[in-house]
Short mmCIF file of C-alpha atoms in Angstrom, two decimals:
data_model
loop_
_atom_site.label_atom_id
_atom_site.label_comp_id
_atom_site.label_asym_id
_atom_site.label_seq_id
_atom_site.Cartn_x
_atom_site.Cartn_y
_atom_site.Cartn_z
CA MET I 246 185.58 124.35 214.06
CA ALA I 247 184.54 122.88 210.82
CA SER I 248 184.47 126.37 208.99
CA LEU I 249 188.02 126.85 210.18
CA ALA I 250 189.16 123.53 208.79
CA HIS I 251 187.38 124.13 205.51
CA GLY I 252 189.26 127.48 205.43
CA LEU I 253 192.62 125.96 206.04
CA ASP I 254 191.46 123.34 202.96
CA ILE I 255 191.02 126.24 200.73
CA GLY I 256 193.97 128.17 201.86
CA MET I 257 196.27 125.04 201.34
CA PHE I 258 194.79 124.37 197.68
CA VAL I 259 195.14 128.12 196.58
CA THR I 260 198.73 128.33 198.18
CA ALA I 261 199.83 125.19 196.39
CA CYS I 262 198.57 126.48 193.11
CA LEU I 263 200.23 129.94 193.58
CA LEU I 264 203.48 128.24 194.41
CA VAL I 265 203.32 126.04 191.53
CA MET I 266 202.61 128.85 189.04
CA ALA I 267 205.37 131.04 190.68
CA GLY I 268 207.87 128.17 189.45
CA TYR I 269 208.67 126.23 192.55
CA PRO I 270 209.24 122.38 192.04
CA VAL I 271 205.93 120.79 191.92
CA ALA I 272 206.65 117.80 194.27
CA PHE I 273 208.29 119.66 197.24
CA THR I 274 205.62 122.49 196.91
CA LEU I 275 202.95 119.99 197.49
CA ALA I 276 204.77 118.27 200.30
CA GLY I 277 205.82 121.42 201.91
CA THR I 278 202.39 123.09 201.63
CA ALA I 279 200.87 120.13 203.27
CA ILE I 280 203.32 119.83 206.16
CA LEU I 281 202.68 123.81 206.63
CA PHE I 282 198.92 123.47 207.03
CA ALA I 283 199.12 120.09 209.07
CA GLY I 284 201.06 122.41 211.38
CA LEU I 285 198.48 125.04 211.31
CA GLY I 286 195.62 122.61 211.78
CA LEU I 287 197.40 120.93 214.77
CA ALA I 288 197.96 124.21 216.37
CA LEU I 289 194.39 125.26 216.01
CA GLY I 290 192.98 121.74 217.10
CA VAL I 291 191.22 120.98 213.70
CA PHE I 292 193.77 118.35 212.27
CA ASP I 293 194.28 114.70 213.74
CA PRO I 294 197.79 113.67 213.49
CA ALA I 295 196.76 110.13 213.03
CA PHE I 296 196.26 110.82 209.30
CA LEU I 297 200.01 111.17 209.03
CA GLY I 298 200.52 107.53 210.06
CA ALA I 299 199.03 106.42 206.97
CA LEU I 300 201.80 107.96 204.89
CA PRO I 301 204.37 105.26 204.91
CA GLN I 302 202.20 102.87 203.73
CA ARG I 303 200.88 104.97 200.91
CA VAL I 304 204.41 105.71 199.85
CA PHE I 305 205.31 101.94 199.77
CA GLY I 306 201.97 101.47 197.92
CA VAL I 307 203.47 103.84 195.22
CA MET I 308 206.73 102.42 194.77
CA THR I 309 205.34 98.86 194.81
CA SER I 310 202.64 99.61 192.19
CA GLY I 311 202.61 97.36 189.33
CA VAL I 312 200.56 100.01 187.38
CA LEU I 313 202.82 102.99 187.85
CA LEU I 314 205.85 100.52 186.74
CA ALA I 315 204.84 101.13 183.28
CA VAL I 316 205.63 104.79 183.38
CA PRO I 317 209.53 104.45 183.01
CA LEU I 318 209.04 101.57 180.43
CA PHE I 319 206.76 104.07 178.14
CA VAL I 320 209.25 106.83 179.00
CA PHE I 321 212.23 104.76 177.70
CA MET I 322 210.24 103.73 174.49
CA GLY I 323 209.49 107.49 173.65
CA VAL I 324 212.96 108.95 174.42
CA MET I 325 214.66 105.83 172.52
CA LEU I 326 212.26 106.38 169.26
CA GLU I 327 213.56 109.99 169.49
CA LYS I 328 217.30 109.64 170.17
CA SER I 329 217.60 106.47 167.56
CA ARG I 330 215.97 108.46 164.71
CA VAL I 331 213.31 105.80 163.98
CA ALA I 332 210.58 108.60 164.41
CA GLU I 333 212.70 110.67 161.93
CA LEU I 334 212.77 108.18 159.03
CA LEU I 335 208.86 107.67 159.41
CA LEU I 336 208.27 111.36 159.20
CA GLU I 337 210.55 112.06 156.21
CA THR I 338 208.95 109.07 154.51
CA MET I 339 205.51 109.94 155.03
CA GLY I 340 206.49 113.71 154.33
CA ARG I 341 207.45 112.29 150.71
CA LEU I 342 204.31 110.28 150.42
CA PHE I 343 201.64 112.79 151.11
CA GLY I 344 203.74 115.73 149.81
CA PRO I 345 202.40 116.03 146.13
CA ILE I 346 198.80 116.54 147.68
CA ARG I 347 197.88 120.34 148.78
CA GLY I 348 198.29 120.16 152.42
CA GLY I 349 199.82 116.78 152.19
CA LEU I 350 202.77 117.59 154.56
CA GLY I 351 200.27 118.62 157.32
CA PHE I 352 198.38 115.38 156.80
CA SER I 353 201.72 113.34 157.10
CA VAL I 354 202.65 115.55 160.19
CA THR I 355 199.34 114.54 162.03
CA ILE I 356 199.38 110.92 160.91
CA VAL I 357 202.72 110.68 162.14
CA GLY I 358 201.76 112.11 165.64
CA ALA I 359 199.13 109.50 165.84
CA LEU I 360 201.21 106.73 165.23
CA LEU I 361 203.95 108.00 167.40
CA ALA I 362 201.24 108.44 170.14
CA ALA I 363 200.08 104.93 169.66
CA SER I 364 203.57 103.79 170.00
CA THR I 365 205.07 105.45 173.07
CA GLY I 366 202.59 108.20 174.34
CA ILE I 367 205.54 110.83 175.16
CA VAL I 368 204.43 114.13 174.14
CA GLY I 369 207.81 116.14 174.44
CA ALA I 370 209.90 113.81 172.42
CA THR I 371 207.03 113.91 169.44
CA VAL I 372 206.78 117.77 169.45
CA VAL I 373 210.41 118.18 169.35
CA THR I 374 211.32 115.77 166.78
CA MET I 375 208.56 116.86 164.44
CA GLY I 376 209.45 120.48 164.98
CA LEU I 377 213.03 119.83 164.30
CA LEU I 378 212.31 117.88 161.16
CA SER I 379 208.98 119.27 159.62
CA LEU I 380 209.03 122.84 160.54
CA PRO I 381 211.82 123.99 158.30
CA THR I 382 210.35 121.97 155.55
CA MET I 383 207.09 123.31 155.76
CA LEU I 384 208.24 126.97 155.77
CA ARG I 385 210.51 126.29 153.00
CA TRP I 386 207.55 124.71 151.06
CA GLY I 387 205.72 127.96 151.77
CA TYR I 388 203.38 126.70 154.54
CA ASP I 389 201.84 129.53 156.47
CA PRO I 390 203.59 129.89 159.80
CA LYS I 391 200.56 129.73 162.08
CA LEU I 392 199.00 126.55 160.44
CA ALA I 393 202.63 124.92 160.41
CA THR I 394 203.06 125.37 164.14
CA GLY I 395 199.56 124.60 165.02
CA THR I 396 199.46 121.39 163.02
CA ILE I 397 202.81 120.14 164.93
CA ALA I 398 201.94 121.22 168.42
CA ALA I 399 198.46 119.44 167.86
CA ALA I 400 199.78 116.51 166.45
CA GLY I 401 202.56 116.06 168.95
CA THR I 402 199.90 116.35 171.99
CA LEU I 403 197.85 113.43 170.58
CA GLY I 404 199.92 111.44 172.82
CA GLN I 405 198.19 112.74 175.56
CA ILE I 406 195.00 110.72 174.63
CA ILE I 407 195.87 108.10 172.38
CA PRO I 408 196.86 105.13 173.95
CA PRO I 409 199.28 104.05 175.46
CA SER I 410 199.73 107.34 177.02
CA ILE I 411 201.52 108.39 180.24
CA VAL I 412 198.62 110.61 181.17
CA LEU I 413 196.37 107.80 181.06
CA VAL I 414 198.32 105.50 183.09
CA VAL I 415 198.78 108.14 185.85
CA LEU I 416 194.99 108.96 185.43
CA GLY I 417 194.11 105.40 185.58
CA ASP I 418 195.78 104.89 188.68
CA VAL I 419 194.38 107.67 190.41
CA LEU I 420 190.91 106.78 189.24
CA ALA I 421 191.14 103.33 190.33
CA ASN I 422 191.59 104.52 194.00
CA ALA I 423 188.75 107.11 193.65
CA TYR I 424 186.55 104.64 192.08
CA GLN I 425 187.16 101.84 195.00
CA LYS I 426 186.56 104.69 197.73
CA ALA I 427 183.53 105.97 196.06
CA GLN I 428 182.10 102.52 196.33
CA THR I 429 183.25 101.68 199.42
CA ASP I 430 181.62 105.05 200.69
CA GLN I 431 178.37 103.87 199.43
CA GLY I 432 178.41 100.68 201.41
CA ILE I 433 179.79 98.46 198.63
CA PHE I 434 182.31 96.27 200.32
CA ALA I 435 183.18 94.25 197.05
CA PRO I 436 183.73 97.03 194.53
CA GLU I 437 184.45 96.89 191.09
CA SER I 438 187.71 98.08 189.66
CA VAL I 439 188.47 100.13 186.73
CA SER I 440 191.95 99.33 185.17
CA VAL I 441 194.33 101.38 183.17
CA ALA I 442 193.45 99.07 180.26
CA ASP I 443 189.73 99.91 180.45
CA LEU I 444 190.83 103.65 180.11
CA PHE I 445 193.21 102.78 177.17
CA ALA I 446 190.29 101.04 175.52
CA GLY I 447 187.90 103.88 176.37
CA ALA I 448 190.08 106.79 175.06
CA LEU I 449 191.16 104.88 171.58
CA ILE I 450 188.07 105.89 169.92
CA PRO I 451 188.07 109.43 171.06
CA GLY I 452 191.74 109.81 170.36
CA LEU I 453 191.21 108.68 166.74
CA ILE I 454 188.10 111.03 166.40
CA LEU I 455 190.11 113.83 167.37
CA ALA I 456 193.03 113.04 164.87
CA GLY I 457 190.38 112.85 162.23
CA LEU I 458 189.03 116.28 163.26
CA TYR I 459 192.67 117.62 162.80
CA LEU I 460 192.73 116.03 159.32
CA VAL I 461 189.36 117.39 158.30
CA TYR I 462 190.27 121.01 159.39
CA GLN I 463 193.64 120.92 157.58
CA ALA I 464 192.02 119.66 154.41
CA LEU I 465 189.30 122.64 154.64
CA VAL I 466 192.20 124.99 155.36
CA ALA I 467 194.03 123.73 151.94
CA TRP I 468 190.93 123.79 149.93
CA LEU I 469 189.74 127.30 151.06
CA ARG I 470 192.81 128.74 151.51
CA PRO I 471 195.19 126.80 149.12
CA GLU I 472 198.31 129.46 149.54
CA THR I 473 198.78 128.29 153.12
CA SER I 474 199.59 124.75 152.30
CA PRO I 475 200.98 124.09 148.92
CA PRO I 476 202.05 120.47 147.58
CA ALA I 477 205.66 119.57 147.79
CA PRO I 478 208.07 120.57 145.17
CA GLU I 479 208.59 117.94 142.17
CA ALA I 480 212.13 117.76 142.62
CA LEU I 481 211.55 116.04 145.98
CA GLY I 482 210.89 112.77 144.17
CA ARG I 483 208.48 110.06 144.50
CA VAL I 484 208.69 107.26 147.44
CA THR I 485 208.82 103.58 146.85
CA PHE I 486 206.32 100.90 148.35
CA GLY I 487 209.45 99.29 149.74
CA GLU I 488 210.47 102.90 151.64
CA VAL I 489 206.91 103.08 152.82
CA ALA I 490 206.82 99.74 154.13
CA GLY I 491 210.30 99.81 155.83
CA ALA I 492 209.21 103.27 157.79
CA LEU I 493 205.80 102.16 158.84
CA MET I 494 206.54 98.78 160.02
CA PRO I 495 208.51 99.63 163.22
CA PRO I 496 205.65 101.92 164.47
CA VAL I 497 202.86 99.46 163.44
CA ALA I 498 204.72 96.45 165.16
CA LEU I 499 205.11 98.42 168.22
CA VAL I 500 201.30 99.40 168.31
CA LEU I 501 200.46 95.44 167.59
CA CYS I 502 202.72 94.57 170.59
CA VAL I 503 201.89 97.25 173.11
CA LEU I 504 198.61 98.19 172.48
CA GLY I 505 197.09 95.23 170.70
CA SER I 506 198.06 92.88 173.51
CA ILE I 507 196.28 95.17 176.03
CA LEU I 508 193.17 95.35 174.38
CA ALA I 509 193.17 91.66 173.52
CA GLY I 510 193.70 90.96 177.02
CA ILE I 511 197.01 89.16 176.62
CA ALA I 512 198.85 91.59 178.77
CA THR I 513 198.60 94.22 181.29
CA PRO I 514 199.79 97.56 180.39
CA THR I 515 203.09 96.98 182.42
CA GLU I 516 203.73 93.74 180.72
CA ALA I 517 203.04 95.36 177.34
CA ALA I 518 205.25 98.26 178.04
CA SER I 519 208.19 95.77 178.75
CA VAL I 520 207.36 94.10 175.66
CA GLY I 521 207.42 97.41 173.75
CA ALA I 522 210.70 98.76 175.55
CA VAL I 523 212.35 95.58 174.18
CA GLY I 524 210.94 96.14 170.82
CA THR I 525 212.23 99.57 170.50
CA LEU I 526 215.70 98.73 171.72
CA LEU I 527 215.67 96.18 168.82
CA LEU I 528 214.45 98.85 166.44
CA ALA I 529 217.08 101.35 167.49
CA GLY I 530 219.75 98.60 167.13
CA ARG I 531 218.62 97.77 163.78
CA ARG I 532 218.69 101.67 162.95
CA GLN I 533 222.18 102.09 164.13
CA ALA I 534 223.49 98.95 162.81
CA PRO I 535 221.78 97.79 159.55
CA ARG I 536 224.29 94.86 158.81
CA LEU I 537 222.91 93.38 161.82
CA ALA I 538 219.27 93.78 160.64
CA PRO I 539 219.00 89.81 160.35
CA LEU I 540 219.61 89.24 164.14
CA PHE I 541 217.14 92.00 165.04
CA LEU I 542 214.41 90.67 162.75
CA ALA I 543 214.76 87.31 164.02
CA ALA I 544 214.71 88.53 167.63
CA TRP I 545 211.24 90.40 166.90
CA VAL I 546 209.99 87.21 165.11
CA ALA I 547 211.04 85.38 168.24
CA LEU I 548 209.25 87.60 170.45
CA GLY I 549 206.06 87.36 168.85
CA ALA I 550 206.56 83.29 168.92
CA ILE I 551 206.92 83.52 172.61
CA VAL I 552 203.72 85.43 172.95
CA LEU I 553 202.00 82.91 170.65
CA LEU I 554 203.14 79.84 172.41
CA THR I 555 202.45 81.38 175.85
CA LEU I 556 198.87 81.53 174.77
CA ALA I 557 198.67 78.35 173.14
CA PHE I 558 200.56 76.22 175.91
CA ASP I 559 201.13 76.21 179.64
CA LEU I 560 205.01 76.72 179.49
CA ARG I 561 205.71 76.83 183.27
CA ILE I 562 209.09 75.25 183.64
CA GLY I 563 208.28 73.99 187.24
CA ARG I 564 205.55 71.41 186.25
CA ALA I 565 206.09 68.00 187.02
CA SER I 566 204.70 66.31 183.92
CA ARG I 567 203.93 67.67 180.44
CA SER I 568 202.80 66.40 176.95
CA ALA I 569 205.13 65.79 174.02
CA ALA I 570 203.32 68.98 172.28
CA GLU I 571 204.12 70.91 175.47
CA ALA I 572 207.67 69.75 175.62
CA VAL I 573 208.34 70.85 171.98
CA ALA I 574 206.71 74.11 172.67
CA LEU I 575 208.80 74.53 175.77
CA ALA I 576 211.83 73.78 173.64
CA ALA I 577 210.82 76.33 171.03
CA ALA I 578 209.94 78.86 173.51
CA LEU I 579 213.56 78.70 175.14
CA THR I 580 215.07 78.84 171.87
CA ALA I 581 213.22 81.99 171.08
CA VAL I 582 214.16 83.50 174.50
CA ALA I 583 217.84 82.76 173.58
CA ILE I 584 217.29 84.73 170.27
CA VAL I 585 215.68 87.59 171.86
CA ALA I 586 218.30 87.72 174.39
CA ALA I 587 221.12 87.53 171.57
CA GLY I 588 219.12 90.63 170.01
CA ILE I 589 218.78 92.62 173.02
CA LEU I 590 222.70 91.93 173.83
CA ALA I 591 223.48 93.18 170.33
CA ALA I 592 221.11 96.33 170.58
CA VAL I 593 222.61 97.35 173.96
CA LEU I 594 226.17 97.23 172.61
CA VAL I 595 225.29 99.11 169.14
CA THR I 596 223.14 101.61 170.81
CA LEU I 597 225.88 102.08 173.72
CA ARG I 598 228.73 102.70 170.81
CA ALA I 599 226.71 105.00 168.70
CA GLY I 600 226.13 107.28 171.93
CA VAL I 601 222.35 106.74 172.10
CA LEU I 602 221.75 104.50 175.14
CA ARG I 603 223.33 106.78 177.61
CA PRO I 604 221.50 109.81 176.91
CA VAL I 605 218.11 107.48 176.68
CA MET I 606 218.83 106.12 180.05
CA ARG I 607 219.55 109.37 181.71
CA GLY I 608 216.41 111.09 180.23
CA THR I 609 214.42 107.94 181.37
CA GLY I 610 215.72 108.16 184.51
CA GLU I 611 215.17 112.02 185.00
CA ILE I 612 211.58 111.84 183.97
CA THR I 613 210.67 108.82 186.15
CA ALA I 614 211.97 110.44 189.22
CA MET I 615 210.17 113.60 188.65
CA VAL I 616 207.12 111.84 188.27
CA PHE I 617 207.30 109.47 191.29
CA ALA I 618 208.53 112.52 193.35
CA ILE I 619 205.33 114.24 192.45
CA VAL I 620 203.24 111.20 193.08
CA ILE I 621 204.69 111.06 196.87
CA GLY I 622 204.33 114.77 197.50
CA ALA I 623 200.66 114.65 195.87
CA THR I 624 199.83 111.65 198.51
CA LEU I 625 201.03 113.79 201.45
CA PHE I 626 199.07 116.67 200.04
CA SER I 627 195.91 114.35 199.62
CA LEU I 628 196.18 112.96 203.27
CA ILE I 629 196.35 116.44 204.68
CA PHE I 630 193.50 117.70 202.66
CA ARG I 631 191.34 114.90 203.90
CA GLY I 632 192.31 115.31 207.65
CA LEU I 633 191.24 118.67 207.36
CA GLY I 634 187.69 117.74 205.97
CA GLY I 635 188.48 118.78 202.65
CA GLU I 636 186.58 115.70 201.07
CA GLU I 637 183.34 116.75 202.82
CA MET I 638 183.55 120.24 201.96
CA VAL I 639 183.80 119.35 198.10
CA THR I 640 180.96 116.75 198.36
CA GLY I 641 178.72 119.64 199.84
CA ALA I 642 179.86 121.94 197.47
CA LEU I 643 179.49 119.71 194.17
CA ALA I 644 176.03 118.45 195.63
CA ASP I 645 174.66 121.83 196.03
CA LEU I 646 175.42 122.95 192.34
CA PRO I 647 172.61 123.79 190.12
CA GLY I 648 172.30 120.71 187.25
CA GLY I 649 172.80 118.05 189.34
CA THR I 650 175.66 115.60 188.24
CA MET I 651 176.46 117.22 185.05
CA GLY I 652 176.69 120.63 186.64
CA ALA I 653 179.04 119.10 189.14
CA VAL I 654 180.76 117.42 186.25
CA PHE I 655 180.97 120.75 184.18
CA VAL I 656 182.33 122.93 187.13
CA VAL I 657 185.18 120.12 187.66
CA MET I 658 186.07 120.35 184.15
CA ALA I 659 186.17 123.99 183.81
CA ALA I 660 188.33 124.13 186.80
CA MET I 661 190.88 121.49 185.27
CA PHE I 662 190.53 123.69 182.04
CA LEU I 663 191.53 126.86 183.82
CA LEU I 664 194.35 125.38 185.70
CA GLY I 665 195.72 124.11 182.83
CA PHE I 666 196.61 127.69 181.77
CA PHE I 667 199.37 127.44 184.68
CA VAL I 668 199.92 124.17 186.01
CA ASP I 669 201.10 120.89 184.28
CA PHE I 670 198.87 117.68 184.00
CA LEU I 671 200.62 115.86 186.58
CA GLU I 672 199.96 118.43 189.03
CA ILE I 673 196.18 118.52 188.09
CA CYS I 674 196.09 114.75 188.19
CA TYR I 675 197.30 114.46 191.75
CA ILE I 676 195.71 117.52 193.29
CA VAL I 677 192.29 117.93 191.60
CA VAL I 678 191.23 114.36 190.52
CA PRO I 679 191.90 112.73 193.93
CA ILE I 680 189.81 115.33 195.51
CA ALA I 681 186.75 115.54 192.92
CA ALA I 682 186.63 112.22 191.45
CA PRO I 683 185.34 110.14 194.52
CA VAL I 684 182.63 112.68 194.94
CA LEU I 685 181.82 112.43 191.00
CA LEU I 686 181.60 108.77 190.95
CA LYS I 687 179.04 108.58 193.76
CA MET I 688 176.70 110.59 191.97
CA PRO I 689 174.20 109.09 189.38
CA MET I 690 173.90 110.20 185.75
CA PRO I 691 170.78 111.84 184.52
CA ASP I 692 169.14 108.86 183.35
CA GLY I 693 169.81 106.98 186.82
CA SER I 694 172.51 104.83 185.73
CA PRO I 695 175.87 104.89 187.78
CA MET I 696 178.57 107.40 186.66
CA SER I 697 181.10 105.60 184.37
CA PRO I 698 184.73 105.92 185.39
CA VAL I 699 185.89 105.42 182.02
CA TRP I 700 183.72 107.94 180.51
CA LEU I 701 184.88 110.50 183.23
CA GLY I 702 188.54 109.52 182.87
CA VAL I 703 188.28 110.05 179.09
CA MET I 704 186.51 113.30 179.55
CA MET I 705 189.27 114.52 181.99
CA GLY I 706 192.20 113.11 179.58
CA VAL I 707 190.79 115.07 176.74
CA ASN I 708 190.44 118.11 178.86
CA LEU I 709 194.13 117.55 180.33
CA GLN I 710 195.39 117.55 176.74
CA THR I 711 194.37 120.92 176.51
CA SER I 712 196.74 122.17 179.33
CA PHE I 713 199.64 120.84 177.20
CA MET I 714 198.71 123.25 173.99
CA HIS I 715 196.67 126.30 174.97
CA PRO I 716 198.31 129.42 175.71
CA PRO I 717 199.89 130.94 177.77
CA PHE I 718 201.72 128.05 179.33
CA GLY I 719 201.07 125.03 177.23
CA VAL I 720 204.28 122.89 177.39
CA ALA I 721 204.11 121.80 173.74
CA LEU I 722 204.29 125.40 172.83
CA PHE I 723 207.45 125.90 174.71
CA TYR I 724 209.03 122.83 173.37
CA LEU I 725 207.85 123.89 169.72
CA ARG I 726 209.21 127.47 170.50
CA GLY I 727 212.63 125.94 171.63
CA VAL I 728 213.25 124.40 168.27
CA ALA I 729 211.51 126.67 166.02
CA PRO I 730 213.55 128.95 163.32
CA PRO I 731 213.98 132.40 164.31
CA GLU I 732 211.62 133.65 161.73
CA VAL I 733 208.80 132.07 163.46
CA LYS I 734 207.34 134.39 165.96
CA THR I 735 205.84 133.24 169.35
CA SER I 736 202.71 135.00 168.17
CA ASP I 737 202.45 132.76 165.19
CA ILE I 738 202.67 129.70 167.57
CA TYR I 739 200.02 130.90 169.77
CA ARG I 740 197.60 131.99 166.96
CA GLY I 741 198.25 128.84 165.20
CA ILE I 742 197.18 126.69 168.07
CA ILE I 743 193.77 128.51 168.64
CA PRO I 744 191.73 126.41 165.99
CA PHE I 745 193.28 123.27 167.19
CA VAL I 746 192.22 124.18 170.80
CA ILE I 747 188.63 124.99 169.67
CA LEU I 748 188.53 121.31 167.72
CA GLN I 749 189.47 119.75 171.01
CA LEU I 750 186.70 121.90 173.06
CA LEU I 751 184.52 120.65 170.45
CA SER I 752 185.59 117.16 170.57
CA LEU I 753 184.94 117.37 174.23
CA ALA I 754 181.23 118.43 173.83
CA VAL I 755 180.85 115.41 171.61
CA PHE I 756 182.23 113.01 173.95
CA TRP I 757 180.03 114.51 176.76
CA SER I 758 176.75 114.24 174.57
CA PHE I 759 177.53 110.70 173.45
CA PRO I 760 179.21 108.71 176.27
CA GLY I 761 179.08 105.49 174.33
CA LEU I 762 182.25 106.78 172.23
CA SER I 763 184.07 106.15 175.22
CA THR I 764 182.42 103.09 176.98
CA TRP I 765 181.63 100.89 173.88
CA LEU I 766 185.02 99.35 173.37
CA PRO I 767 185.67 98.69 177.27
CA ASN I 768 182.09 97.29 177.58
CA ARG I 769 182.69 95.18 174.46
CA MET I 770 186.04 93.75 175.90
CA LEU I 771 184.36 92.78 179.10
CA GLY I 772 181.36 91.35 177.53
CA ARG I 773 179.06 93.80 178.97
#
């Protein structure tokens, strides 16, 4: 009977992958496949229907998850930065700043990609924006089409690994559940937890290293093959310090508000995302209505003042008594709230009249609905897979692999990489990770220490990043193909991305060999 159940597990997994590759909607594919094989299991007597009783509670947990609430907020930030043309101003200014240097426009694309990644973490918006703005310019200046398209696709996908990232939010939520289950299975009934903030901290240094590798590669190409990346024409003109400061301040302010508050322990990822969404709305309002810039600037300052006052004083309104200093701080905080509210109202009206807010809200709703539909479908898939004994099958298979823990990790990473040729990162997160992660997290490292969920999460995140950019079905390549000029061939895009995929695999090997690159900052934050 066990072998029959395991056969159904394998068949369910293969069927789901084939249907996804055939183009069927992922959420319905996962749920439909799970129901089909649950019926087969019931008919054959190898599935306990009690597993289905846990589904309503699981779905309720998904819809009330405070962690996943950050997803629509981060999506809103990314879509608003794209539609309000804040990213466009940054890219144009950085292009003029680095343009006179050979290969300078490629440097500016990578730097802007890293800044936008650290501001929002939305890959599609970044690739499309940079493809529309920088690709025609790079081709007009004489850049090699392969280098230009590879640079844009690679820079756009930095949002997959540089926090805050939707991938890391989703992966952090899945890994948190897997880590608790792994410890419970080991008899640890007061388990440690791993949070999205831990994963953000762990991914920051690897993400910056990856961006640095891109810059080094572009510099080497500009030195060895100068004809592929010429400097900007002198007629373009120099950029002033004020222009650079005006373009850099918005994304830097977002990074400080969102990522800085998370890493400093001031806010959770969801709280920081809400502040970032408000900040992005204010920036968009200032971009659409420069005459109201003083109001939006005052709202930004008031937003920062609220954070600082909250850290310094107990501002709970329901308190029975408070000192004179606390009363003054509360009054100042309420005044700041009124200024922020006025700025938000003005930004909403300005962006609504400019035709920006409606498409942003529509895009945010569509992406968020897709993500949560996939999560619910994957929850049902995971329940049925476990009900058919799939977890025991995976545990036995990984434990019997040569190489012990590292052999098992290598096989899972290789499977994720190969699936990335055909399947999107969300499907991999919710099909592979819930199955493999609880097993891997119970295995010891070669030195006998427990498996670090942060290190495993960062390795998976970098690995998943390749699924967005390597041929033949890298989503970033499709985004870029959709906005590229007709003279750019699809073969140019595919050939241009290969060196950057190799750099990603090289970085994966580095993070594998030096786990401290992923674990040092989270341990430092937690005082370990």
